[in-house]
PDB file of C-alpha atoms in Angstrom:
ATOM      1  CA  MET A 663     -36.906 -76.379  48.728  1.00 42.00           C
ATOM      2  CA  PRO A 664     -38.039 -73.094  48.790  1.00 44.00           C
ATOM      3  CA  ASP A 665     -41.991 -72.496  49.399  1.00 43.00           C
ATOM      4  CA  SER A 666     -44.353 -70.101  48.506  1.00 43.00           C
ATOM      5  CA  THR A 667     -48.275 -69.592  48.909  1.00 45.00           C
ATOM      6  CA  THR A 668     -50.724 -70.548  46.202  1.00 45.00           C
ATOM      7  CA  ASN A 669     -54.450 -70.350  47.630  1.00 46.00           C
ATOM      8  CA  GLY A 670     -53.316 -70.041  51.341  1.00 45.00           C
ATOM      9  CA  LYS A 671     -51.734 -73.684  50.848  1.00 45.00           C
ATOM     10  CA  ARG A 672     -47.918 -74.160  51.428  1.00 39.00           C
ATOM     11  CA  CYS A 673     -46.013 -75.501  47.919  1.00 39.00           C
ATOM     12  CA  ASN A 674     -42.852 -76.454  47.334  1.00 37.00           C
ATOM     13  CA  ALA A 675     -40.577 -75.188  43.956  1.00 36.00           C
ATOM     14  CA  VAL A 676     -42.224 -78.133  41.748  1.00 39.00           C
ATOM     15  CA  GLY A 677     -45.975 -77.271  42.721  1.00 39.00           C
ATOM     16  CA  ARG A 678     -47.020 -79.936  45.359  1.00 43.00           C
ATOM     17  CA  SER A 679     -49.110 -79.056  47.597  1.00 41.00           C
ATOM     18  CA  ALA A 680     -47.348 -79.464  51.384  1.00 36.00           C
ATOM     19  CA  VAL A 681     -50.955 -79.089  52.300  1.00 37.00           C
ATOM     20  CA  GLU A 682     -52.262 -82.463  50.803  1.00 47.00           C
ATOM     21  CA  GLY A 683     -49.109 -84.514  50.557  1.00 48.00           C
ATOM     22  CA  GLY A 684     -49.348 -88.216  50.353  1.00 51.00           C
ATOM     23  CA  SER A 685     -49.838 -90.276  47.230  1.00 49.00           C
ATOM     24  CA  GLY A 686     -52.984 -88.559  46.324  1.00 55.00           C
ATOM     25  CA  ALA A 687     -50.900 -85.176  45.528  1.00 66.00           C
ATOM     26  CA  ARG A 688     -51.003 -83.580  42.600  1.00 76.00           C
ATOM     27  CA  LEU A 689     -48.052 -82.332  41.377  1.00 83.00           C
ATOM     28  CA  ARG A 690     -49.356 -79.159  39.588  1.00 86.00           C
ATOM     29  CA  ALA A 691     -46.214 -77.951  37.549  1.00 88.00           C
ATOM     30  CA  LEU A 692     -47.039 -81.090  35.308  1.00 88.00           C
ATOM     31  CA  ASP A 693     -50.892 -80.203  35.504  1.00 87.00           C
ATOM     32  CA  LEU A 694     -50.030 -76.513  33.741  1.00 90.00           C
ATOM     33  CA  ILE A 695     -47.369 -77.921  31.420  1.00 89.00           C
ATOM     34  CA  ARG A 696     -50.247 -80.666  30.139  1.00 87.00           C
ATOM     35  CA  GLY A 697     -52.974 -77.690  29.662  1.00 88.00           C
ATOM     36  CA  VAL A 698     -50.295 -75.685  27.861  1.00 88.00           C
ATOM     37  CA  ALA A 699     -49.699 -78.694  25.576  1.00 86.00           C
ATOM     38  CA  ILE A 700     -53.645 -79.372  25.145  1.00 84.00           C
ATOM     39  CA  LEU A 701     -53.938 -75.576  23.958  1.00 86.00           C
ATOM     40  CA  GLY A 702     -51.163 -75.852  21.778  1.00 83.00           C
ATOM     41  CA  ILE A 703     -52.788 -78.934  20.333  1.00 80.00           C
ATOM     42  CA  LEU A 704     -55.809 -76.153  19.434  1.00 80.00           C
ATOM     43  CA  PRO A 705     -54.194 -74.632  16.580  1.00 76.00           C
ATOM     44  CA  VAL A 706     -53.636 -77.536  14.793  1.00 74.00           C
ATOM     45  CA  HIS A 707     -56.927 -79.075  15.364  1.00 73.00           C
ATOM     46  CA  ILE A 708     -58.577 -75.468  14.222  1.00 73.00           C
ATOM     47  CA  SER A 709     -57.390 -76.403  10.734  1.00 65.00           C
ATOM     48  CA  LEU A 710     -58.356 -80.014  10.492  1.00 67.00           C
ATOM     49  CA  PHE A 711     -62.393 -79.122  12.192  1.00 67.00           C
ATOM     50  CA  SER A 712     -62.521 -76.155   9.779  1.00 65.00           C
ATOM     51  CA  GLY A 713     -61.117 -77.374   6.234  1.00 58.00           C
ATOM     52  CA  PRO A 714     -63.104 -78.785   3.828  1.00 56.00           C
ATOM     53  CA  GLY A 715     -62.022 -82.694   3.864  1.00 52.00           C
ATOM     54  CA  ILE A 716     -59.873 -84.725   5.969  1.00 50.00           C
ATOM     55  CA  ASN A 717     -56.615 -83.169   4.736  1.00 51.00           C
ATOM     56  CA  PRO A 718     -55.822 -79.668   6.516  1.00 49.00           C
ATOM     57  CA  GLN A 719     -53.789 -78.749   3.366  1.00 50.00           C
ATOM     58  CA  GLN A 720     -56.653 -79.414   1.400  1.00 52.00           C
ATOM     59  CA  GLY A 721     -58.092 -75.624   1.642  1.00 51.00           C
ATOM     60  CA  VAL A 722     -54.333 -73.593   1.585  1.00 51.00           C
ATOM     61  CA  GLU A 723     -54.893 -70.987  -2.116  1.00 62.00           C
ATOM     62  CA  GLY A 724     -52.491 -68.446  -1.574  1.00 65.00           C
ATOM     63  CA  TRP A 725     -49.511 -67.047   0.797  1.00 64.00           C
ATOM     64  CA  GLN A 726     -52.031 -65.744   2.889  1.00 66.00           C
ATOM     65  CA  ASP A 727     -52.879 -68.837   4.182  1.00 65.00           C
ATOM     66  CA  HIS A 728     -49.402 -70.563   4.457  1.00 66.00           C
ATOM     67  CA  LEU A 729     -48.906 -67.641   6.915  1.00 70.00           C
ATOM     68  CA  PHE A 730     -50.808 -69.909   9.049  1.00 69.00           C
ATOM     69  CA  SER A 731     -50.081 -73.344   8.540  1.00 71.00           C
ATOM     70  CA  ILE A 732     -46.465 -72.969   8.202  1.00 73.00           C
ATOM     71  CA  PRO A 733     -46.248 -71.276  11.563  1.00 74.00           C
ATOM     72  CA  VAL A 734     -48.003 -73.617  13.027  1.00 73.00           C
ATOM     73  CA  MET A 735     -46.466 -76.614  11.817  1.00 74.00           C
ATOM     74  CA  LEU A 736     -43.260 -75.584  12.726  1.00 75.00           C
ATOM     75  CA  VAL A 737     -44.362 -74.605  16.405  1.00 75.00           C
ATOM     76  CA  PHE A 738     -47.192 -76.771  17.348  1.00 76.00           C
ATOM     77  CA  GLU A 739     -47.666 -79.664  14.993  1.00 75.00           C
ATOM     78  CA  GLY A 740     -44.949 -81.961  16.512  1.00 77.00           C
ATOM     79  CA  LYS A 741     -43.829 -81.091  19.494  1.00 83.00           C
ATOM     80  CA  MET A 742     -47.374 -80.483  21.603  1.00 83.00           C
ATOM     81  CA  VAL A 743     -48.370 -84.353  20.914  1.00 81.00           C
ATOM     82  CA  THR A 744     -44.828 -84.909  21.685  1.00 85.00           C
ATOM     83  CA  LEU A 745     -44.869 -83.259  25.093  1.00 88.00           C
ATOM     84  CA  LEU A 746     -47.978 -84.930  26.210  1.00 86.00           C
ATOM     85  CA  SER A 747     -47.090 -88.178  24.797  1.00 86.00           C
ATOM     86  CA  ILE A 748     -43.968 -87.505  27.906  1.00 89.00           C
ATOM     87  CA  LEU A 749     -46.056 -86.271  30.388  1.00 91.00           C
ATOM     88  CA  PHE A 750     -48.392 -89.520  29.678  1.00 89.00           C
ATOM     89  CA  GLY A 751     -45.639 -91.556  30.464  1.00 89.00           C
ATOM     90  CA  VAL A 752     -44.182 -89.507  33.471  1.00 90.00           C
ATOM     91  CA  GLY A 753     -47.943 -89.845  34.671  1.00 90.00           C
ATOM     92  CA  LEU A 754     -47.404 -93.762  34.354  1.00 91.00           C
ATOM     93  CA  ALA A 755     -44.654 -93.385  36.446  1.00 89.00           C
ATOM     94  CA  ILE A 756     -45.841 -91.670  39.012  1.00 91.00           C
ATOM     95  CA  GLN A 757     -48.633 -94.098  39.267  1.00 90.00           C
ATOM     96  CA  ALA A 758     -46.920 -97.045  39.579  1.00 91.00           C
ATOM     97  CA  ASP A 759     -44.490 -95.239  42.176  1.00 90.00           C
ATOM     98  CA  HIS A 760     -47.168 -94.289  44.472  1.00 91.00           C
ATOM     99  CA  ALA A 761     -49.027 -98.003  43.773  1.00 92.00           C
ATOM    100  CA  GLN A 762     -46.034 -99.258  45.454  1.00 90.00           C
ATOM    101  CA  ALA A 763     -45.271 -97.322  48.016  1.00 92.00           C
ATOM    102  CA  ALA A 764     -48.776 -97.516  49.187  1.00 92.00           C
ATOM    103  CA  GLY A 765     -48.706-101.343  48.620  1.00 92.00           C
ATOM    104  CA  ARG A 766     -51.443-101.717  46.330  1.00 92.00           C
ATOM    105  CA  ARG A 767     -51.342-103.889  42.622  1.00 92.00           C
ATOM    106  CA  PHE A 768     -50.909-101.335  40.161  1.00 93.00           C
ATOM    107  CA  ALA A 769     -51.146-103.359  36.916  1.00 93.00           C
ATOM    108  CA  PRO A 770     -54.684-104.640  37.511  1.00 93.00           C
ATOM    109  CA  TYR A 771     -56.390-100.889  38.346  1.00 92.00           C
ATOM    110  CA  TYR A 772     -53.764 -99.421  35.488  1.00 94.00           C
ATOM    111  CA  ARG A 773     -55.297-101.808  32.761  1.00 95.00           C
ATOM    112  CA  ARG A 774     -58.313-100.792  33.795  1.00 95.00           C
ATOM    113  CA  ARG A 775     -58.110 -97.576  33.098  1.00 94.00           C
ATOM    114  CA  MET A 776     -56.121 -98.059  29.985  1.00 95.00           C
ATOM    115  CA  LEU A 777     -59.145-100.220  28.796  1.00 96.00           C
ATOM    116  CA  VAL A 778     -61.897 -96.822  30.099  1.00 96.00           C
ATOM    117  CA  LEU A 779     -59.596 -94.672  27.726  1.00 94.00           C
ATOM    118  CA  PHE A 780     -59.911 -96.912  25.228  1.00 95.00           C
ATOM    119  CA  LEU A 781     -63.241 -96.993  24.982  1.00 96.00           C
ATOM    120  CA  ILE A 782     -63.484 -93.397  25.366  1.00 94.00           C
ATOM    121  CA  GLY A 783     -61.297 -92.973  22.536  1.00 92.00           C
ATOM    122  CA  LEU A 784     -63.403 -95.371  20.631  1.00 93.00           C
ATOM    123  CA  GLY A 785     -66.708 -93.393  21.168  1.00 93.00           C
ATOM    124  CA  HIS A 786     -64.848 -90.119  19.981  1.00 88.00           C
ATOM    125  CA  ALA A 787     -63.287 -92.125  17.140  1.00 87.00           C
ATOM    126  CA  LEU A 788     -66.670 -93.332  16.207  1.00 89.00           C
ATOM    127  CA  PHE A 789     -68.695 -90.801  16.696  1.00 86.00           C
ATOM    128  CA  LEU A 790     -66.732 -87.383  16.854  1.00 80.00           C
ATOM    129  CA  PHE A 791     -63.850 -86.943  15.308  1.00 74.00           C
ATOM    130  CA  GLN A 792     -61.971 -89.627  12.981  1.00 74.00           C
ATOM    131  CA  PHE A 793     -58.943 -88.603  14.324  1.00 71.00           C
ATOM    132  CA  ASP A 794     -58.424 -90.042  18.063  1.00 77.00           C
ATOM    133  CA  ILE A 795     -55.544 -90.119  19.512  1.00 81.00           C
ATOM    134  CA  LEU A 796     -56.871 -91.525  22.853  1.00 86.00           C
ATOM    135  CA  THR A 797     -57.275 -95.092  21.387  1.00 91.00           C
ATOM    136  CA  SER A 798     -53.282 -95.134  20.656  1.00 89.00           C
ATOM    137  CA  TYR A 799     -52.375 -93.906  23.879  1.00 89.00           C
ATOM    138  CA  ALA A 800     -54.852 -96.861  25.470  1.00 93.00           C
ATOM    139  CA  VAL A 801     -52.608 -99.504  23.485  1.00 93.00           C
ATOM    140  CA  VAL A 802     -49.676 -97.996  23.753  1.00 92.00           C
ATOM    141  CA  GLY A 803     -49.577 -97.777  28.027  1.00 92.00           C
ATOM    142  CA  TRP A 804     -50.747-101.357  27.830  1.00 93.00           C
ATOM    143  CA  ILE A 805     -47.657-102.332  26.042  1.00 92.00           C
ATOM    144  CA  ALA A 806     -45.549 -99.826  28.484  1.00 91.00           C
ATOM    145  CA  LEU A 807     -47.337-101.488  31.412  1.00 91.00           C
ATOM    146  CA  LEU A 808     -44.537-104.413  30.096  1.00 89.00           C
ATOM    147  CA  PHE A 809     -42.011-102.348  31.117  1.00 89.00           C
ATOM    148  CA  VAL A 810     -42.581-100.741  34.682  1.00 88.00           C
ATOM    149  CA  ARG A 811     -40.598-102.497  36.965  1.00 84.00           C
ATOM    150  CA  LEU A 812     -37.764-102.866  34.719  1.00 88.00           C
ATOM    151  CA  ALA A 813     -34.258-101.391  36.466  1.00 89.00           C
ATOM    152  CA  HIS A 814     -32.876 -97.951  34.769  1.00 89.00           C
ATOM    153  CA  GLN A 815     -30.360-100.009  32.247  1.00 93.00           C
ATOM    154  CA  SER A 816     -32.479-102.171  31.377  1.00 93.00           C
ATOM    155  CA  LEU A 817     -35.023 -99.097  29.950  1.00 90.00           C
ATOM    156  CA  LEU A 818     -32.108 -97.437  28.718  1.00 93.00           C
ATOM    157  CA  ARG A 819     -31.302-100.408  26.716  1.00 95.00           C
ATOM    158  CA  VAL A 820     -34.885-100.636  25.603  1.00 92.00           C
ATOM    159  CA  ALA A 821     -34.858 -96.847  24.479  1.00 91.00           C
ATOM    160  CA  ALA A 822     -31.752 -97.294  22.739  1.00 96.00           C
ATOM    161  CA  GLY A 823     -32.901-100.550  20.713  1.00 95.00           C
ATOM    162  CA  CYS A 824     -36.293 -98.281  19.859  1.00 92.00           C
ATOM    163  CA  LEU A 825     -34.368 -95.844  18.887  1.00 93.00           C
ATOM    164  CA  ALA A 826     -31.826 -97.585  16.848  1.00 96.00           C
ATOM    165  CA  TRP A 827     -35.064 -99.715  15.131  1.00 95.00           C
ATOM    166  CA  CYS A 828     -36.985 -96.235  14.551  1.00 92.00           C
ATOM    167  CA  TYR A 829     -34.039 -94.629  12.575  1.00 92.00           C
ATOM    168  CA  GLY A 830     -32.436 -97.842  10.865  1.00 93.00           C
ATOM    169  CA  SER A 831     -36.348 -97.846   9.229  1.00 94.00           C
ATOM    170  CA  ILE A 832     -36.127 -94.791   8.383  1.00 92.00           C
ATOM    171  CA  LEU A 833     -32.810 -94.644   6.572  1.00 93.00           C
ATOM    172  CA  LEU A 834     -33.868 -98.221   5.046  1.00 93.00           C
ATOM    173  CA  PHE A 835     -37.265 -96.618   3.947  1.00 92.00           C
ATOM    174  CA  THR A 836     -35.138 -93.951   2.409  1.00 92.00           C
ATOM    175  CA  LEU A 837     -32.651 -95.771   0.577  1.00 92.00           C
ATOM    176  CA  VAL A 838     -35.435 -98.277  -0.889  1.00 91.00           C
ATOM    177  CA  LEU A 839     -37.245 -94.299  -2.294  1.00 89.00           C
ATOM    178  CA  ILE A 840     -33.733 -93.407  -3.795  1.00 89.00           C
ATOM    179  CA  ILE A 841     -33.317 -96.979  -5.389  1.00 89.00           C
ATOM    180  CA  PHE A 842     -36.549 -97.509  -6.694  1.00 87.00           C
ATOM    181  CA  ASN A 843     -37.158 -93.837  -7.702  1.00 76.00           C
TER     182      ASN A 843
END
């Protein structure tokens, strides 16, 4: 891969420092994407923090308010949370691979990490802001730990099953609304 120089260190194309190397090296490109996703969530939460209540659309009155709320919804609302969720899974896979390469047990370390994340999220939800996602990430992290060592074909089957369940639920809910409405 082509190399470039950043802050006097040699970096490859994906942003891993060639000087750091080893299992402790960070992928700077992933950190950059994670930062962009967090900054992308900011416009969504600004409306929650500044609104009169918990519903961000509660204070929307005229077309001027929609000039801000509609683009934020279309561009940022679902996309940045989805991007962070994907990066959460990528981080899980990278950490599991590094632990396996170093011969360390991964599950106990990751369970402790998710417990700490859950406690931070719980504190955040109780004392700062009621819409917290950290506790959800911790619970999903515990569940995802069950799938870390599955073969790729098994993971594809699980993913296909989850998608089928999701879209089947949406279809069922839509049919119920149509029939009983």
